[in-house]
Tab-separated table of C-alpha atoms in Angstrom:
chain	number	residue	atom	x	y	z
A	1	UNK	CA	0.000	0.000	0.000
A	2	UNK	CA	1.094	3.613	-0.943
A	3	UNK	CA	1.313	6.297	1.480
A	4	UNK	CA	0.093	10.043	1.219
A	5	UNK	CA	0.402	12.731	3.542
A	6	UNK	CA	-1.717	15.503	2.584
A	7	UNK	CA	-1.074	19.044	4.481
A	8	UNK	CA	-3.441	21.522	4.858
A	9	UNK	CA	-2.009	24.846	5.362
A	10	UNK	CA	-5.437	27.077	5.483
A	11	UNK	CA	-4.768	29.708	7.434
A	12	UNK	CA	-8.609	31.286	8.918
A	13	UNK	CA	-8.803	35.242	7.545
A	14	UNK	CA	-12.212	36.797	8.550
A	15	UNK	CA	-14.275	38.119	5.786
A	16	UNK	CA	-11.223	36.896	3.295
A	17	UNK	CA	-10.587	33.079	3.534
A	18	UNK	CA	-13.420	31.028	5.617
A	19	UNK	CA	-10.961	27.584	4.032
A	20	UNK	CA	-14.327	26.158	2.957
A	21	UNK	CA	-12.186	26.055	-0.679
A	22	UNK	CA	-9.313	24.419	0.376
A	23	UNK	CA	-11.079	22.092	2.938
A	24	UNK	CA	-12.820	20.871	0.322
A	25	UNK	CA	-9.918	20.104	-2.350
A	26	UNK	CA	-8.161	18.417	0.949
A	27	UNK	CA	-11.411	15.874	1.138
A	28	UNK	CA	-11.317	15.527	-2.830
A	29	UNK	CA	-7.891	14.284	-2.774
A	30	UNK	CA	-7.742	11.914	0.344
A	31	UNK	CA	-11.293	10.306	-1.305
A	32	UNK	CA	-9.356	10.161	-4.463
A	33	UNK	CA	-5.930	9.143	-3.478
A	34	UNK	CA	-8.004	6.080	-1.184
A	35	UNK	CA	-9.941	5.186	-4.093
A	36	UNK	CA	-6.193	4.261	-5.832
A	37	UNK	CA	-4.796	2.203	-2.517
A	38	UNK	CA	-3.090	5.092	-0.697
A	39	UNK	CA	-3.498	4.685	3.571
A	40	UNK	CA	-3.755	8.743	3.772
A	41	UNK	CA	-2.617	10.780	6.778
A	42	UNK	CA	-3.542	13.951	7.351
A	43	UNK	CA	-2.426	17.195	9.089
A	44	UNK	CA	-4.405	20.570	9.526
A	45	UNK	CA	-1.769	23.266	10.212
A	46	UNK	CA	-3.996	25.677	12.030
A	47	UNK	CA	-5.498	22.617	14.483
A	48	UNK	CA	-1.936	22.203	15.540
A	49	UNK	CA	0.182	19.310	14.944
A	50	UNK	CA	3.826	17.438	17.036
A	51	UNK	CA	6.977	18.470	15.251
A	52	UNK	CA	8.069	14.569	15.774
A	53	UNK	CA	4.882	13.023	14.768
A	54	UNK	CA	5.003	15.175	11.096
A	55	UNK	CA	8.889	14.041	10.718
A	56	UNK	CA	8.064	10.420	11.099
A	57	UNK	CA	4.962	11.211	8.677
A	58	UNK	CA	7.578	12.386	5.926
A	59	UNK	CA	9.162	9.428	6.418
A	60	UNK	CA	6.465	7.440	5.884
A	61	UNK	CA	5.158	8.813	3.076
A	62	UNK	CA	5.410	8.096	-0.315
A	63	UNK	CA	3.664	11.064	-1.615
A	64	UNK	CA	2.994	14.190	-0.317
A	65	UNK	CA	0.651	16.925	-0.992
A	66	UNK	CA	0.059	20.619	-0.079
A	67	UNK	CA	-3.049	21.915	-0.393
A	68	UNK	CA	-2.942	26.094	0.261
A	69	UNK	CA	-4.430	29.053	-0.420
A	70	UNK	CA	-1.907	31.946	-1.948
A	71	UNK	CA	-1.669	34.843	0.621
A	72	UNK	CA	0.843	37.691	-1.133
A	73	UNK	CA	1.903	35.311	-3.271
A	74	UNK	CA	2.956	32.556	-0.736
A	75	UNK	CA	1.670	29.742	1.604
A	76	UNK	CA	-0.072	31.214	5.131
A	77	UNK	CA	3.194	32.044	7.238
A	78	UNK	CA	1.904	28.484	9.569
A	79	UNK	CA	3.448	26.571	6.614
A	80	UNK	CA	6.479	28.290	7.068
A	81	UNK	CA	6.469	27.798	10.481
A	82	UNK	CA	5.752	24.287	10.025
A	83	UNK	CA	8.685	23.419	7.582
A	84	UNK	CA	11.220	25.470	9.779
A	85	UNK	CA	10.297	23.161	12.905
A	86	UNK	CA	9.557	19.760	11.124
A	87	UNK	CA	12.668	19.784	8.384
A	88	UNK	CA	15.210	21.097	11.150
A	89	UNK	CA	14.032	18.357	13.372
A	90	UNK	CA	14.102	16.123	10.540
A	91	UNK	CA	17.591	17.447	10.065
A	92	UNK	CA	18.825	16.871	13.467
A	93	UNK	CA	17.596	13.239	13.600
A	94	UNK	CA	18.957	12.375	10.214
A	95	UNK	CA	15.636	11.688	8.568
A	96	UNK	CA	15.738	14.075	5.658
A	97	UNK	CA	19.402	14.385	4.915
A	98	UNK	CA	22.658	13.820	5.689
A	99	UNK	CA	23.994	17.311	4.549
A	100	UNK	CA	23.675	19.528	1.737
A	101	UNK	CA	25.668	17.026	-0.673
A	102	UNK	CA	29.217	18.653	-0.183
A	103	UNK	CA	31.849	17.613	2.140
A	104	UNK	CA	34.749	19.762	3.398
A	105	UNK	CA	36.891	16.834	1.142
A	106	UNK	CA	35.221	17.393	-1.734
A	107	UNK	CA	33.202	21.021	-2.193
A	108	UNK	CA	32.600	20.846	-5.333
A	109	UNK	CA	29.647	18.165	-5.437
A	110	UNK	CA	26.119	19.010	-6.009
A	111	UNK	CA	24.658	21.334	-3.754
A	112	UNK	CA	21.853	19.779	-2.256
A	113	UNK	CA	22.497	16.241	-3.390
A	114	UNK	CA	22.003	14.968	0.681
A	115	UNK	CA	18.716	14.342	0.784
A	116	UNK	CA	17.420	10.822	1.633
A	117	UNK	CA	13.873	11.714	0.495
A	118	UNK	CA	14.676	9.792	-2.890
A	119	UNK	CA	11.165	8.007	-4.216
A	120	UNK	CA	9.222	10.208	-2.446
A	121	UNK	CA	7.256	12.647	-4.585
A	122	UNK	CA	5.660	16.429	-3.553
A	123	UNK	CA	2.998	18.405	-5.312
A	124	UNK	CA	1.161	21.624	-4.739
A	125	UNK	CA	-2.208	22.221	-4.958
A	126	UNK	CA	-2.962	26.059	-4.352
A	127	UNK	CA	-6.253	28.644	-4.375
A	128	UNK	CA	-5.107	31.603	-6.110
A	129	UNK	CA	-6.946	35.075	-6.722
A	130	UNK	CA	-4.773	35.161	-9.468
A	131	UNK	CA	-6.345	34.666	-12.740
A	132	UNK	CA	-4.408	31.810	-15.078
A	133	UNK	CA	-3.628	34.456	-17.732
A	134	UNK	CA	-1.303	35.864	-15.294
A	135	UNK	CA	1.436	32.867	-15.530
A	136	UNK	CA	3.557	32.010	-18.249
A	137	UNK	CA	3.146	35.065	-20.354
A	138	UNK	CA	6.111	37.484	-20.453
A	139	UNK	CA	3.751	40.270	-21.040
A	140	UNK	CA	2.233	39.905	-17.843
A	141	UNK	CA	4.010	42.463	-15.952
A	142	UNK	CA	3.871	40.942	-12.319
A	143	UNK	CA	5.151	37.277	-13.089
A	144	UNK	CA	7.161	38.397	-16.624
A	145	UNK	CA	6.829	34.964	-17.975
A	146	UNK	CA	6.878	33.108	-15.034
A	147	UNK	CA	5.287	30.055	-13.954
A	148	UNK	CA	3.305	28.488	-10.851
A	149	UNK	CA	6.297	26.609	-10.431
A	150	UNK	CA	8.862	29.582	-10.951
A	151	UNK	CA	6.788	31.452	-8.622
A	152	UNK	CA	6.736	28.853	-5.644
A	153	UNK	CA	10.579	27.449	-5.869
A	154	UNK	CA	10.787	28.868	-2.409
A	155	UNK	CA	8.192	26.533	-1.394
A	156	UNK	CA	9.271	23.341	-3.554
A	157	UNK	CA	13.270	23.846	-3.321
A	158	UNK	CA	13.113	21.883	0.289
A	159	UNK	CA	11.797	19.180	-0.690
A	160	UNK	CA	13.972	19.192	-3.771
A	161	UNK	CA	17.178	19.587	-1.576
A	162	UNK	CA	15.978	16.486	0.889
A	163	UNK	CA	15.707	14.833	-2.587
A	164	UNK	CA	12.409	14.135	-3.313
A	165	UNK	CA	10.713	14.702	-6.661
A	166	UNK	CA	8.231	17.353	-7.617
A	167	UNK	CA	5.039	16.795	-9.735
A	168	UNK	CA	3.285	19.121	-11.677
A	169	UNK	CA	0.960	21.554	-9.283
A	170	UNK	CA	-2.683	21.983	-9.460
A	171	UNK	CA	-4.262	25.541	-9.070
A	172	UNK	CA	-7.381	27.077	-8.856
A	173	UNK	CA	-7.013	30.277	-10.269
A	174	UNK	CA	-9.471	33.222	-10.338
A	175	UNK	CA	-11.008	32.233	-6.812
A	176	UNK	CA	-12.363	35.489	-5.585
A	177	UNK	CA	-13.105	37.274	-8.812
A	178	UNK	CA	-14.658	34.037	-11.149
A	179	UNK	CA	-14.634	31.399	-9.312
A	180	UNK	CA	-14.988	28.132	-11.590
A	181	UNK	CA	-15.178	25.644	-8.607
A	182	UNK	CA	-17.058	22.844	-9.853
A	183	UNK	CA	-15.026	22.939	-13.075
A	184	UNK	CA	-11.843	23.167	-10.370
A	185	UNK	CA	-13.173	20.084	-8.760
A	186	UNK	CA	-13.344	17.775	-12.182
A	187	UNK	CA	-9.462	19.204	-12.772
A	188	UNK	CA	-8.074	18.471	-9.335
A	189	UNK	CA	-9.867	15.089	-9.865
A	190	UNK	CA	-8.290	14.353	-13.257
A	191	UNK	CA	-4.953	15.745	-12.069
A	192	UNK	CA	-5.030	13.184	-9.500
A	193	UNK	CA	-5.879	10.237	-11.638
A	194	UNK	CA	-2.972	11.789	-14.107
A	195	UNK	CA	-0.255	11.201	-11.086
């Protein structure tokens, strides 16, 4: 059996972000992700969670998932929080990695090459305001070309480092403005069965 660890990072803003949305695409992909033989754990941020407990869920996992709202073009500062406690602890017990790939005998290997997250797979699946249009079009003056992906390395890049593999993100884009949700659903649904 396949393992999945799905984080919710929904951070509660009144009048702003209720996490109805992203409550909702957390249920969608633990029903869908048990329908394909994944034993799913799962950790709400904002209910609080044990720093140990989510290391030795990384560990376990095969496959984990994000689901987030954007806030200022970012995960809610708990997710933050949350990496910076669970990856140093999973740095201190020698879960994660075993360095950042260099040694003081040989500097010039691969930075970030220490990882011992190898076979283990991340993916993002984020609420944006933003609408679609607004990614991967250098004549979009805010991104300049950029992607989803280009935009949330900052997010991605630790997981990379510990050596696990990234997968394509979802989004829902347009979530304040024109919000498509049932046609968000049947994506999220489809991306899933894609993976």
């Amino acid at each position: 059996m396949k393992h999945l660890l799905l984080i919710n990072a929904h951070q509660f803003f009144e009048n702003i972000s209720s996490g109805k949305l992203n409550h909702t695409m957390a249920d969608i992909i633990s029903e869908e992700m048990a329908k394909r033989g994944y034993e799913v754990r799962q950790t709400n941020i904002e209910s609080g969670y044990d720093i140990d407990s989510e290391v030795k869920n990384h560990v376990w996992a095969d496959l984990i998932i994000l689901q987030s709202p954007v806030f200022w073009f970012g995960s809610p500062w708990i997710y933050k929080k949350y990496i910076d406690e669970v990856f140093t602890a999973g740095m201190f017990q020698g879960s994660f990695l075993t360095g950042d790939g260099r040694t003081r005998e040989d500097p010039s290997k691969q930075y970030g090459s220490g990882g011992l997250m190898q076979g283990k797979k991340y993916m993002l699946s984020l609420t944006w305001n933003a609408p679609k249009e607004a990614f991967g079009d250098s004549d979009q003056d805010l991104f300049a070309g950029k992607t989803v992906e280009d935009v949330f390395v900052a997010n991605t890049a630790n997981y990379k480092f510990c050596g696990a593999e990234i997968l394509p993100s979802f989004c829902c884009f347009n979530v304040m403005k024109a919000p498509e949700i049932e046609e968000d659903m049947a994506r999220l649904r489809a991306h899933l069965i894609a993976l």
